[in-house]
PDB file of C-alpha atoms in Angstrom:
ATOM      1  CA  UNK A   1       0.000   0.000   0.000  1.00  0.00           C
ATOM      2  CA  UNK A   2       1.027   3.595  -0.534  1.00  0.00           C
ATOM      3  CA  UNK A   3       1.417   5.905   2.429  1.00  0.00           C
ATOM      4  CA  UNK A   4       2.349   9.574   2.366  1.00  0.00           C
ATOM      5  CA  UNK A   5       4.367  10.426   5.458  1.00  0.00           C
ATOM      6  CA  UNK A   6       5.346  14.027   6.041  1.00  0.00           C
ATOM      7  CA  UNK A   7       4.841  14.698   2.361  1.00  0.00           C
ATOM      8  CA  UNK A   8       6.970  11.775   1.172  1.00  0.00           C
ATOM      9  CA  UNK A   9       5.345   8.859  -0.650  1.00  0.00           C
ATOM     10  CA  UNK A  10       6.416   5.314   0.270  1.00  0.00           C
ATOM     11  CA  UNK A  11       5.357   1.696  -0.266  1.00  0.00           C
ATOM     12  CA  UNK A  12       4.537  -0.484   2.744  1.00  0.00           C
ATOM     13  CA  UNK A  13       3.078  -3.935   3.160  1.00  0.00           C
ATOM     14  CA  UNK A  14      -0.277  -4.329   4.889  1.00  0.00           C
ATOM     15  CA  UNK A  15      -1.345  -4.980   7.549  1.00  0.00           C
ATOM     16  CA  UNK A  16       0.539  -2.267   9.370  1.00  0.00           C
ATOM     17  CA  UNK A  17      -0.398  -0.617  12.650  1.00  0.00           C
ATOM     18  CA  UNK A  18       0.625   2.915  13.478  1.00  0.00           C
ATOM     19  CA  UNK A  19       2.815   1.573  16.296  1.00  0.00           C
ATOM     20  CA  UNK A  20       4.626  -0.692  13.810  1.00  0.00           C
ATOM     21  CA  UNK A  21       5.080   2.154  11.342  1.00  0.00           C
ATOM     22  CA  UNK A  22       6.567   4.445  14.009  1.00  0.00           C
ATOM     23  CA  UNK A  23       8.945   1.600  14.872  1.00  0.00           C
ATOM     24  CA  UNK A  24      10.033   1.355  11.233  1.00  0.00           C
ATOM     25  CA  UNK A  25      10.551   5.136  11.150  1.00  0.00           C
ATOM     26  CA  UNK A  26      12.695   4.972  14.292  1.00  0.00           C
ATOM     27  CA  UNK A  27      10.176   7.209  16.049  1.00  0.00           C
ATOM     28  CA  UNK A  28       8.704   4.754  18.542  1.00  0.00           C
ATOM     29  CA  UNK A  29      10.603   6.146  21.522  1.00  0.00           C
ATOM     30  CA  UNK A  30      10.343   9.780  20.552  1.00  0.00           C
ATOM     31  CA  UNK A  31       7.599  12.063  21.739  1.00  0.00           C
ATOM     32  CA  UNK A  32       5.589  12.564  18.569  1.00  0.00           C
ATOM     33  CA  UNK A  33       2.049  13.458  17.574  1.00  0.00           C
ATOM     34  CA  UNK A  34       0.356  12.001  14.528  1.00  0.00           C
ATOM     35  CA  UNK A  35      -2.310  13.336  12.215  1.00  0.00           C
ATOM     36  CA  UNK A  36      -3.918  10.819   9.859  1.00  0.00           C
ATOM     37  CA  UNK A  37      -5.931  12.200   6.950  1.00  0.00           C
ATOM     38  CA  UNK A  38      -6.381  15.464   8.818  1.00  0.00           C
ATOM     39  CA  UNK A  39      -7.468  13.909  12.118  1.00  0.00           C
ATOM     40  CA  UNK A  40      -5.364  13.602  15.267  1.00  0.00           C
ATOM     41  CA  UNK A  41      -4.681  10.001  16.314  1.00  0.00           C
ATOM     42  CA  UNK A  42      -4.553   9.835  20.143  1.00  0.00           C
ATOM     43  CA  UNK A  43      -1.436   8.074  21.436  1.00  0.00           C
ATOM     44  CA  UNK A  44      -3.628   5.423  23.092  1.00  0.00           C
ATOM     45  CA  UNK A  45      -4.909   4.435  19.638  1.00  0.00           C
ATOM     46  CA  UNK A  46      -1.571   3.831  17.881  1.00  0.00           C
ATOM     47  CA  UNK A  47      -1.624   0.094  18.559  1.00  0.00           C
ATOM     48  CA  UNK A  48      -5.129  -0.445  17.195  1.00  0.00           C
ATOM     49  CA  UNK A  49      -4.875   1.970  14.270  1.00  0.00           C
ATOM     50  CA  UNK A  50      -4.414  -0.051  11.072  1.00  0.00           C
ATOM     51  CA  UNK A  51      -3.090   2.033   8.223  1.00  0.00           C
ATOM     52  CA  UNK A  52      -4.812   1.930   4.842  1.00  0.00           C
ATOM     53  CA  UNK A  53      -3.708   2.486   1.264  1.00  0.00           C
ATOM     54  CA  UNK A  54      -3.594   6.191   0.445  1.00  0.00           C
ATOM     55  CA  UNK A  55      -3.311   7.387   4.054  1.00  0.00           C
ATOM     56  CA  UNK A  56      -1.752  10.790   4.519  1.00  0.00           C
ATOM     57  CA  UNK A  57       0.236  11.031   7.748  1.00  0.00           C
ATOM     58  CA  UNK A  58       1.905  13.918   9.521  1.00  0.00           C
ATOM     59  CA  UNK A  59       4.332  12.968  12.291  1.00  0.00           C
ATOM     60  CA  UNK A  60       5.518  15.954  14.331  1.00  0.00           C
ATOM     61  CA  UNK A  61       7.822  16.767  17.230  1.00  0.00           C
ATOM     62  CA  UNK A  62       8.580  19.835  19.336  1.00  0.00           C
ATOM     63  CA  UNK A  63      11.631  21.774  18.128  1.00  0.00           C
ATOM     64  CA  UNK A  64      13.307  25.030  19.102  1.00  0.00           C
ATOM     65  CA  UNK A  65      11.284  28.043  18.055  1.00  0.00           C
ATOM     66  CA  UNK A  66      10.284  31.552  19.080  1.00  0.00           C
TER      67      UNK A  66
ATOM     68  CA  UNK B   1       7.109  37.787  45.752  1.00  0.00           C
ATOM     69  CA  UNK B   2       5.879  39.657  42.757  1.00  0.00           C
ATOM     70  CA  UNK B   3       3.920  36.903  41.015  1.00  0.00           C
ATOM     71  CA  UNK B   4       1.603  37.170  38.075  1.00  0.00           C
ATOM     72  CA  UNK B   5      -1.191  34.892  36.954  1.00  0.00           C
ATOM     73  CA  UNK B   6      -1.621  33.460  33.491  1.00  0.00           C
ATOM     74  CA  UNK B   7      -4.583  31.218  32.700  1.00  0.00           C
ATOM     75  CA  UNK B   8      -5.045  30.419  36.384  1.00  0.00           C
ATOM     76  CA  UNK B   9      -1.428  29.604  37.150  1.00  0.00           C
ATOM     77  CA  UNK B  10       1.122  31.786  38.956  1.00  0.00           C
ATOM     78  CA  UNK B  11       4.574  32.558  37.609  1.00  0.00           C
ATOM     79  CA  UNK B  12       7.439  34.510  39.113  1.00  0.00           C
ATOM     80  CA  UNK B  13       9.481  35.270  36.000  1.00  0.00           C
ATOM     81  CA  UNK B  14       8.014  37.808  33.625  1.00  0.00           C
ATOM     82  CA  UNK B  15      10.434  36.912  30.885  1.00  0.00           C
ATOM     83  CA  UNK B  16       9.216  34.320  28.382  1.00  0.00           C
ATOM     84  CA  UNK B  17      11.787  33.027  25.937  1.00  0.00           C
ATOM     85  CA  UNK B  18      11.881  31.277  22.607  1.00  0.00           C
ATOM     86  CA  UNK B  19      14.128  28.298  21.991  1.00  0.00           C
ATOM     87  CA  UNK B  20      15.061  28.793  18.342  1.00  0.00           C
ATOM     88  CA  UNK B  21      18.270  29.958  16.611  1.00  0.00           C
ATOM     89  CA  UNK B  22      20.695  28.659  19.251  1.00  0.00           C
ATOM     90  CA  UNK B  23      23.964  26.944  18.298  1.00  0.00           C
ATOM     91  CA  UNK B  24      22.975  23.702  20.004  1.00  0.00           C
ATOM     92  CA  UNK B  25      20.822  22.330  22.791  1.00  0.00           C
ATOM     93  CA  UNK B  26      23.531  22.962  25.376  1.00  0.00           C
ATOM     94  CA  UNK B  27      23.538  26.661  24.570  1.00  0.00           C
ATOM     95  CA  UNK B  28      19.730  26.668  24.571  1.00  0.00           C
ATOM     96  CA  UNK B  29      19.705  25.135  28.029  1.00  0.00           C
ATOM     97  CA  UNK B  30      22.285  27.531  29.486  1.00  0.00           C
ATOM     98  CA  UNK B  31      20.619  30.595  27.998  1.00  0.00           C
ATOM     99  CA  UNK B  32      17.156  29.612  29.184  1.00  0.00           C
ATOM    100  CA  UNK B  33      18.532  28.943  32.664  1.00  0.00           C
ATOM    101  CA  UNK B  34      20.276  32.332  32.732  1.00  0.00           C
ATOM    102  CA  UNK B  35      17.098  34.063  31.598  1.00  0.00           C
ATOM    103  CA  UNK B  36      15.201  32.729  34.601  1.00  0.00           C
ATOM    104  CA  UNK B  37      12.243  32.033  32.303  1.00  0.00           C
ATOM    105  CA  UNK B  38       9.609  29.543  33.376  1.00  0.00           C
ATOM    106  CA  UNK B  39       7.688  29.598  30.105  1.00  0.00           C
ATOM    107  CA  UNK B  40       9.425  28.623  26.870  1.00  0.00           C
ATOM    108  CA  UNK B  41       8.030  28.669  23.372  1.00  0.00           C
ATOM    109  CA  UNK B  42       8.553  25.747  21.013  1.00  0.00           C
ATOM    110  CA  UNK B  43       7.683  25.095  17.394  1.00  0.00           C
ATOM    111  CA  UNK B  44       5.908  22.020  16.050  1.00  0.00           C
ATOM    112  CA  UNK B  45       7.581  20.518  12.998  1.00  0.00           C
ATOM    113  CA  UNK B  46       7.635  17.329  10.954  1.00  0.00           C
ATOM    114  CA  UNK B  47       9.947  14.778  12.507  1.00  0.00           C
ATOM    115  CA  UNK B  48      13.117  13.925  10.680  1.00  0.00           C
ATOM    116  CA  UNK B  49      12.158  10.444   9.547  1.00  0.00           C
ATOM    117  CA  UNK B  50      14.709   7.745  10.209  1.00  0.00           C
ATOM    118  CA  UNK B  51      16.736   9.942  12.554  1.00  0.00           C
ATOM    119  CA  UNK B  52      18.324   8.033  15.400  1.00  0.00           C
ATOM    120  CA  UNK B  53      15.830   8.137  18.268  1.00  0.00           C
ATOM    121  CA  UNK B  54      18.682   8.447  20.753  1.00  0.00           C
ATOM    122  CA  UNK B  55      19.808  11.798  19.329  1.00  0.00           C
ATOM    123  CA  UNK B  56      19.371  14.634  21.828  1.00  0.00           C
ATOM    124  CA  UNK B  57      16.111  16.504  21.676  1.00  0.00           C
ATOM    125  CA  UNK B  58      14.820  19.792  22.983  1.00  0.00           C
ATOM    126  CA  UNK B  59      12.863  17.885  25.626  1.00  0.00           C
ATOM    127  CA  UNK B  60      16.114  16.601  27.124  1.00  0.00           C
ATOM    128  CA  UNK B  61      17.603  20.108  27.310  1.00  0.00           C
ATOM    129  CA  UNK B  62      14.445  21.683  28.708  1.00  0.00           C
ATOM    130  CA  UNK B  63      12.508  19.088  30.706  1.00  0.00           C
ATOM    131  CA  UNK B  64       8.730  19.338  30.656  1.00  0.00           C
ATOM    132  CA  UNK B  65       8.784  18.851  34.415  1.00  0.00           C
ATOM    133  CA  UNK B  66      10.663  22.119  34.882  1.00  0.00           C
ATOM    134  CA  UNK B  67       9.337  24.420  32.153  1.00  0.00           C
ATOM    135  CA  UNK B  68       5.896  25.368  30.905  1.00  0.00           C
ATOM    136  CA  UNK B  69       5.973  24.687  27.195  1.00  0.00           C
ATOM    137  CA  UNK B  70       4.215  27.165  24.985  1.00  0.00           C
ATOM    138  CA  UNK B  71       3.801  25.569  21.552  1.00  0.00           C
ATOM    139  CA  UNK B  72       3.532  28.173  18.819  1.00  0.00           C
ATOM    140  CA  UNK B  73       2.185  28.312  15.287  1.00  0.00           C
ATOM    141  CA  UNK B  74       5.185  30.079  13.782  1.00  0.00           C
ATOM    142  CA  UNK B  75       5.253  29.645  10.035  1.00  0.00           C
ATOM    143  CA  UNK B  76       1.465  29.341   9.703  1.00  0.00           C
ATOM    144  CA  UNK B  77      -0.174  31.690   7.224  1.00  0.00           C
ATOM    145  CA  UNK B  78      -3.799  30.564   7.536  1.00  0.00           C
ATOM    146  CA  UNK B  79      -6.176  29.947  10.424  1.00  0.00           C
ATOM    147  CA  UNK B  80      -6.541  26.336   9.311  1.00  0.00           C
ATOM    148  CA  UNK B  81      -2.788  25.616   9.456  1.00  0.00           C
ATOM    149  CA  UNK B  82      -2.545  27.224  12.891  1.00  0.00           C
ATOM    150  CA  UNK B  83      -5.481  25.230  14.268  1.00  0.00           C
ATOM    151  CA  UNK B  84      -4.079  21.935  12.911  1.00  0.00           C
ATOM    152  CA  UNK B  85      -0.670  22.708  14.380  1.00  0.00           C
ATOM    153  CA  UNK B  86      -2.046  23.408  17.849  1.00  0.00           C
ATOM    154  CA  UNK B  87      -4.259  20.329  17.859  1.00  0.00           C
ATOM    155  CA  UNK B  88      -1.101  18.309  17.157  1.00  0.00           C
ATOM    156  CA  UNK B  89       0.732  20.216  19.882  1.00  0.00           C
ATOM    157  CA  UNK B  90      -1.952  19.412  22.421  1.00  0.00           C
ATOM    158  CA  UNK B  91      -1.688  15.712  21.606  1.00  0.00           C
ATOM    159  CA  UNK B  92       2.102  15.890  21.636  1.00  0.00           C
ATOM    160  CA  UNK B  93       2.154  17.479  25.091  1.00  0.00           C
ATOM    161  CA  UNK B  94      -0.457  15.206  26.714  1.00  0.00           C
ATOM    162  CA  UNK B  95      -3.388  17.575  26.602  1.00  0.00           C
ATOM    163  CA  UNK B  96      -1.436  20.733  27.454  1.00  0.00           C
ATOM    164  CA  UNK B  97      -3.707  23.538  26.298  1.00  0.00           C
ATOM    165  CA  UNK B  98      -1.722  26.772  26.818  1.00  0.00           C
ATOM    166  CA  UNK B  99      -0.644  27.860  23.343  1.00  0.00           C
ATOM    167  CA  UNK B 100       0.803  30.770  21.427  1.00  0.00           C
ATOM    168  CA  UNK B 101      -1.245  31.597  18.356  1.00  0.00           C
ATOM    169  CA  UNK B 102       0.396  33.518  15.563  1.00  0.00           C
ATOM    170  CA  UNK B 103      -0.854  33.663  12.009  1.00  0.00           C
ATOM    171  CA  UNK B 104       1.514  35.510   9.752  1.00  0.00           C
ATOM    172  CA  UNK B 105       0.715  37.765   6.832  1.00  0.00           C
ATOM    173  CA  UNK B 106       3.823  37.582   4.666  1.00  0.00           C
ATOM    174  CA  UNK B 107       7.335  36.217   4.711  1.00  0.00           C
ATOM    175  CA  UNK B 108       9.089  39.574   4.443  1.00  0.00           C
ATOM    176  CA  UNK B 109       7.620  41.290   7.494  1.00  0.00           C
ATOM    177  CA  UNK B 110       6.157  38.311   9.403  1.00  0.00           C
ATOM    178  CA  UNK B 111       3.475  40.828  10.346  1.00  0.00           C
ATOM    179  CA  UNK B 112       0.400  39.152  11.868  1.00  0.00           C
ATOM    180  CA  UNK B 113      -2.602  38.515   9.637  1.00  0.00           C
ATOM    181  CA  UNK B 114      -5.283  39.731  12.019  1.00  0.00           C
ATOM    182  CA  UNK B 115      -8.257  38.454  10.034  1.00  0.00           C
ATOM    183  CA  UNK B 116      -6.895  34.903  10.048  1.00  0.00           C
ATOM    184  CA  UNK B 117      -5.737  35.203  13.656  1.00  0.00           C
ATOM    185  CA  UNK B 118      -9.250  36.192  14.769  1.00  0.00           C
ATOM    186  CA  UNK B 119     -10.707  33.205  12.910  1.00  0.00           C
ATOM    187  CA  UNK B 120      -8.229  30.803  14.475  1.00  0.00           C
ATOM    188  CA  UNK B 121      -8.660  32.250  17.973  1.00  0.00           C
ATOM    189  CA  UNK B 122     -12.405  31.771  17.832  1.00  0.00           C
ATOM    190  CA  UNK B 123     -12.104  28.071  16.968  1.00  0.00           C
ATOM    191  CA  UNK B 124      -9.292  27.409  19.437  1.00  0.00           C
ATOM    192  CA  UNK B 125     -11.043  29.088  22.364  1.00  0.00           C
ATOM    193  CA  UNK B 126     -14.176  27.051  21.559  1.00  0.00           C
ATOM    194  CA  UNK B 127     -12.068  23.877  21.588  1.00  0.00           C
ATOM    195  CA  UNK B 128     -10.792  24.669  25.072  1.00  0.00           C
ATOM    196  CA  UNK B 129      -7.340  26.018  24.234  1.00  0.00           C
ATOM    197  CA  UNK B 130      -5.880  28.755  26.420  1.00  0.00           C
ATOM    198  CA  UNK B 131      -4.802  31.121  23.707  1.00  0.00           C
ATOM    199  CA  UNK B 132      -1.993  33.654  24.033  1.00  0.00           C
ATOM    200  CA  UNK B 133      -2.251  35.625  20.849  1.00  0.00           C
ATOM    201  CA  UNK B 134       0.480  37.392  18.894  1.00  0.00           C
ATOM    202  CA  UNK B 135      -1.015  40.513  17.409  1.00  0.00           C
ATOM    203  CA  UNK B 136      -0.340  43.992  16.108  1.00  0.00           C
ATOM    204  CA  UNK B 137      -0.321  46.939  18.512  1.00  0.00           C
ATOM    205  CA  UNK B 138      -3.891  47.855  17.559  1.00  0.00           C
ATOM    206  CA  UNK B 139      -5.891  48.455  20.785  1.00  0.00           C
ATOM    207  CA  UNK B 140      -9.247  47.675  19.157  1.00  0.00           C
ATOM    208  CA  UNK B 141      -8.026  44.313  17.905  1.00  0.00           C
ATOM    209  CA  UNK B 142      -6.548  43.549  21.337  1.00  0.00           C
ATOM    210  CA  UNK B 143      -9.943  44.246  22.871  1.00  0.00           C
ATOM    211  CA  UNK B 144     -11.565  41.802  20.427  1.00  0.00           C
ATOM    212  CA  UNK B 145      -9.157  39.029  21.383  1.00  0.00           C
ATOM    213  CA  UNK B 146      -9.899  39.631  25.050  1.00  0.00           C
ATOM    214  CA  UNK B 147     -13.652  39.579  24.462  1.00  0.00           C
ATOM    215  CA  UNK B 148     -13.258  36.286  22.612  1.00  0.00           C
ATOM    216  CA  UNK B 149     -11.695  34.616  25.634  1.00  0.00           C
ATOM    217  CA  UNK B 150      -7.974  34.669  24.880  1.00  0.00           C
ATOM    218  CA  UNK B 151      -5.855  34.398  28.053  1.00  0.00           C
ATOM    219  CA  UNK B 152      -3.200  36.934  27.001  1.00  0.00           C
ATOM    220  CA  UNK B 153      -2.638  39.412  24.202  1.00  0.00           C
ATOM    221  CA  UNK B 154       0.880  39.725  22.867  1.00  0.00           C
ATOM    222  CA  UNK B 155       1.337  42.849  20.767  1.00  0.00           C
ATOM    223  CA  UNK B 156       4.553  43.302  18.845  1.00  0.00           C
ATOM    224  CA  UNK B 157       7.129  45.919  19.830  1.00  0.00           C
ATOM    225  CA  UNK B 158       8.456  45.787  16.256  1.00  0.00           C
ATOM    226  CA  UNK B 159       8.863  43.106  13.570  1.00  0.00           C
ATOM    227  CA  UNK B 160       9.764  39.549  14.624  1.00  0.00           C
ATOM    228  CA  UNK B 161      13.516  39.081  14.813  1.00  0.00           C
ATOM    229  CA  UNK B 162      14.229  42.704  13.861  1.00  0.00           C
ATOM    230  CA  UNK B 163      15.661  43.907  17.183  1.00  0.00           C
ATOM    231  CA  UNK B 164      14.287  47.370  16.407  1.00  0.00           C
ATOM    232  CA  UNK B 165      12.901  47.822  19.912  1.00  0.00           C
ATOM    233  CA  UNK B 166       9.648  49.457  20.961  1.00  0.00           C
ATOM    234  CA  UNK B 167       8.451  51.560  18.053  1.00  0.00           C
ATOM    235  CA  UNK B 168       5.088  52.641  19.426  1.00  0.00           C
ATOM    236  CA  UNK B 169       5.029  52.776  23.221  1.00  0.00           C
ATOM    237  CA  UNK B 170       1.859  54.876  23.048  1.00  0.00           C
ATOM    238  CA  UNK B 171      -0.216  52.123  21.468  1.00  0.00           C
ATOM    239  CA  UNK B 172       1.224  49.550  23.864  1.00  0.00           C
ATOM    240  CA  UNK B 173       0.266  51.849  26.745  1.00  0.00           C
ATOM    241  CA  UNK B 174      -3.321  52.071  25.538  1.00  0.00           C
ATOM    242  CA  UNK B 175      -3.527  48.282  25.268  1.00  0.00           C
ATOM    243  CA  UNK B 176      -2.015  47.761  28.721  1.00  0.00           C
ATOM    244  CA  UNK B 177      -4.383  50.306  30.273  1.00  0.00           C
ATOM    245  CA  UNK B 178      -7.458  48.712  28.722  1.00  0.00           C
ATOM    246  CA  UNK B 179      -6.835  45.006  29.155  1.00  0.00           C
ATOM    247  CA  UNK B 180      -7.718  42.973  32.193  1.00  0.00           C
ATOM    248  CA  UNK B 181      -5.861  39.911  30.835  1.00  0.00           C
ATOM    249  CA  UNK B 182      -2.034  39.902  30.799  1.00  0.00           C
ATOM    250  CA  UNK B 183      -0.359  41.912  28.045  1.00  0.00           C
ATOM    251  CA  UNK B 184       2.958  40.438  26.951  1.00  0.00           C
ATOM    252  CA  UNK B 185       5.152  42.428  24.604  1.00  0.00           C
ATOM    253  CA  UNK B 186       6.248  39.920  21.984  1.00  0.00           C
ATOM    254  CA  UNK B 187       8.732  40.433  19.169  1.00  0.00           C
ATOM    255  CA  UNK B 188      11.138  43.193  18.288  1.00  0.00           C
ATOM    256  CA  UNK B 189      13.084  43.543  21.529  1.00  0.00           C
ATOM    257  CA  UNK B 190      16.757  44.025  20.656  1.00  0.00           C
ATOM    258  CA  UNK B 191      18.579  44.672  23.881  1.00  0.00           C
ATOM    259  CA  UNK B 192      18.081  44.952  27.624  1.00  0.00           C
ATOM    260  CA  UNK B 193      16.860  48.572  27.636  1.00  0.00           C
ATOM    261  CA  UNK B 194      14.025  47.618  25.266  1.00  0.00           C
ATOM    262  CA  UNK B 195      12.850  44.972  27.713  1.00  0.00           C
ATOM    263  CA  UNK B 196      13.077  47.418  30.609  1.00  0.00           C
ATOM    264  CA  UNK B 197      11.045  50.020  28.701  1.00  0.00           C
ATOM    265  CA  UNK B 198       8.362  47.427  27.941  1.00  0.00           C
ATOM    266  CA  UNK B 199       8.123  46.533  31.611  1.00  0.00           C
ATOM    267  CA  UNK B 200       8.076  50.191  32.677  1.00  0.00           C
ATOM    268  CA  UNK B 201       4.969  50.629  30.552  1.00  0.00           C
ATOM    269  CA  UNK B 202       3.294  48.162  32.897  1.00  0.00           C
ATOM    270  CA  UNK B 203       2.985  45.085  30.743  1.00  0.00           C
ATOM    271  CA  UNK B 204       2.791  41.702  32.467  1.00  0.00           C
ATOM    272  CA  UNK B 205       5.810  40.282  30.691  1.00  0.00           C
ATOM    273  CA  UNK B 206       8.059  40.208  27.652  1.00  0.00           C
ATOM    274  CA  UNK B 207       8.580  37.380  25.180  1.00  0.00           C
ATOM    275  CA  UNK B 208      11.746  37.239  23.111  1.00  0.00           C
ATOM    276  CA  UNK B 209      13.967  34.844  21.216  1.00  0.00           C
ATOM    277  CA  UNK B 210      16.311  36.444  18.716  1.00  0.00           C
ATOM    278  CA  UNK B 211      17.575  39.193  21.039  1.00  0.00           C
ATOM    279  CA  UNK B 212      19.083  36.481  23.217  1.00  0.00           C
ATOM    280  CA  UNK B 213      19.909  33.767  20.687  1.00  0.00           C
ATOM    281  CA  UNK B 214      21.618  36.098  18.215  1.00  0.00           C
ATOM    282  CA  UNK B 215      23.578  38.127  20.757  1.00  0.00           C
ATOM    283  CA  UNK B 216      27.362  37.660  20.602  1.00  0.00           C
ATOM    284  CA  UNK B 217      27.132  35.945  23.980  1.00  0.00           C
ATOM    285  CA  UNK B 218      23.607  34.535  24.286  1.00  0.00           C
ATOM    286  CA  UNK B 219      23.957  33.262  27.857  1.00  0.00           C
ATOM    287  CA  UNK B 220      25.172  36.624  29.084  1.00  0.00           C
ATOM    288  CA  UNK B 221      22.419  38.450  27.196  1.00  0.00           C
ATOM    289  CA  UNK B 222      19.873  36.072  28.738  1.00  0.00           C
ATOM    290  CA  UNK B 223      21.072  37.211  32.145  1.00  0.00           C
ATOM    291  CA  UNK B 224      20.923  40.851  31.034  1.00  0.00           C
ATOM    292  CA  UNK B 225      17.312  40.384  29.922  1.00  0.00           C
ATOM    293  CA  UNK B 226      16.466  38.673  33.194  1.00  0.00           C
ATOM    294  CA  UNK B 227      17.804  41.716  35.093  1.00  0.00           C
ATOM    295  CA  UNK B 228      16.208  44.227  32.711  1.00  0.00           C
ATOM    296  CA  UNK B 229      12.749  42.706  33.004  1.00  0.00           C
ATOM    297  CA  UNK B 230      13.005  42.718  36.777  1.00  0.00           C
ATOM    298  CA  UNK B 231      14.410  46.262  36.846  1.00  0.00           C
ATOM    299  CA  UNK B 232      11.672  47.495  34.528  1.00  0.00           C
ATOM    300  CA  UNK B 233       8.996  45.888  36.664  1.00  0.00           C
ATOM    301  CA  UNK B 234      10.443  47.401  39.840  1.00  0.00           C
ATOM    302  CA  UNK B 235      10.573  50.837  38.220  1.00  0.00           C
ATOM    303  CA  UNK B 236       6.966  50.478  37.112  1.00  0.00           C
ATOM    304  CA  UNK B 237       5.876  49.519  40.636  1.00  0.00           C
ATOM    305  CA  UNK B 238       8.005  52.268  42.196  1.00  0.00           C
ATOM    306  CA  UNK B 239       6.351  54.867  39.991  1.00  0.00           C
ATOM    307  CA  UNK B 240       8.648  57.154  38.122  1.00  0.00           C
ATOM    308  CA  UNK B 241       9.021  60.835  38.987  1.00  0.00           C
ATOM    309  CA  UNK B 242       7.000  63.206  36.852  1.00  0.00           C
ATOM    310  CA  UNK B 243       8.851  64.657  33.886  1.00  0.00           C
ATOM    311  CA  UNK B 244       9.474  68.399  34.209  1.00  0.00           C
ATOM    312  CA  UNK B 245       9.896  69.798  30.771  1.00  0.00           C
ATOM    313  CA  UNK B 246      12.637  72.428  30.473  1.00  0.00           C
ATOM    314  CA  UNK B 247      12.795  72.839  34.269  1.00  0.00           C
ATOM    315  CA  UNK B 248      15.771  71.683  36.310  1.00  0.00           C
ATOM    316  CA  UNK B 249      15.525  70.831  39.990  1.00  0.00           C
ATOM    317  CA  UNK B 250      18.744  70.594  42.047  1.00  0.00           C
ATOM    318  CA  UNK B 251      19.313  67.380  43.955  1.00  0.00           C
ATOM    319  CA  UNK B 252      21.500  69.007  46.611  1.00  0.00           C
ATOM    320  CA  UNK B 253      20.384  71.534  49.262  1.00  0.00           C
ATOM    321  CA  UNK B 254      20.194  75.071  47.932  1.00  0.00           C
ATOM    322  CA  UNK B 255      21.040  76.562  51.357  1.00  0.00           C
ATOM    323  CA  UNK B 256      24.280  76.479  53.355  1.00  0.00           C
ATOM    324  CA  UNK B 257      26.484  76.926  50.333  1.00  0.00           C
ATOM    325  CA  UNK B 258      29.874  78.313  51.451  1.00  0.00           C
ATOM    326  CA  UNK B 259      30.502  82.015  50.946  1.00  0.00           C
ATOM    327  CA  UNK B 260      26.772  82.762  50.717  1.00  0.00           C
TER     328      UNK B 260
END
């Protein structure tokens, strides 16, 4: 399936949970927030969220800023 | 202790600092410590995918247990982008709802787009966010943000990152006099005297980033700003002497002068 993550398109094999994806992206231990198709995914739902073909994901962190 | 209250919580330091433009996290940490700030602004950005998770992060340098994070919407040019960013921030910070809203008008001036900011503020307040809003120094607009339920208005002293200082103290004074929520002067402070002048006007606090981060010695400037904000506040509370235009008044006794 095709997923767009932070604007970059990639191919992934289904089934894939959000927790598994964050693991693949090396982001499982970082404090992140995720938006899937414009909706926030609560952290408690990462495990049960199964990603689907065409999903658009934004994965964000806090960085230095004014 | 000279505390102030923001969105129901007391703070001692009236200096709020940004965390951008530092050389590294170590310098960020030292400068923030020297500033005495309790509230620090952060930006929300896409994570660098594939980056080693053990690499240092801002959260290690500035622990959430010690500082109040103020996620901002820097770089947002529409109400929609700003709202999305702050919803992500709230999730990122475990439901933390104190936020800095800024919706910019153009990339050259970074001047706030008030129409979009008003739209975003309305939605965010409805969704339960405690909104500190970056705005122009227009007193009527400030009044609208207060009426809407924002927890602080943050008028600019001059353009973001310009270091031009306080260009219109008169407008800031009107805003400070009229508001019952905290007024924080945000953006444009260049050096310690600017911060002191802002505080002497009676504002609740000052928010700055570039003036510290881009100083030759950021940690030392952070300390200077810490002192300036406190000095300005003390001067405001002390009440300055009235200005006497074109009239001198000797400080020493005028009697008992030898030979008189």
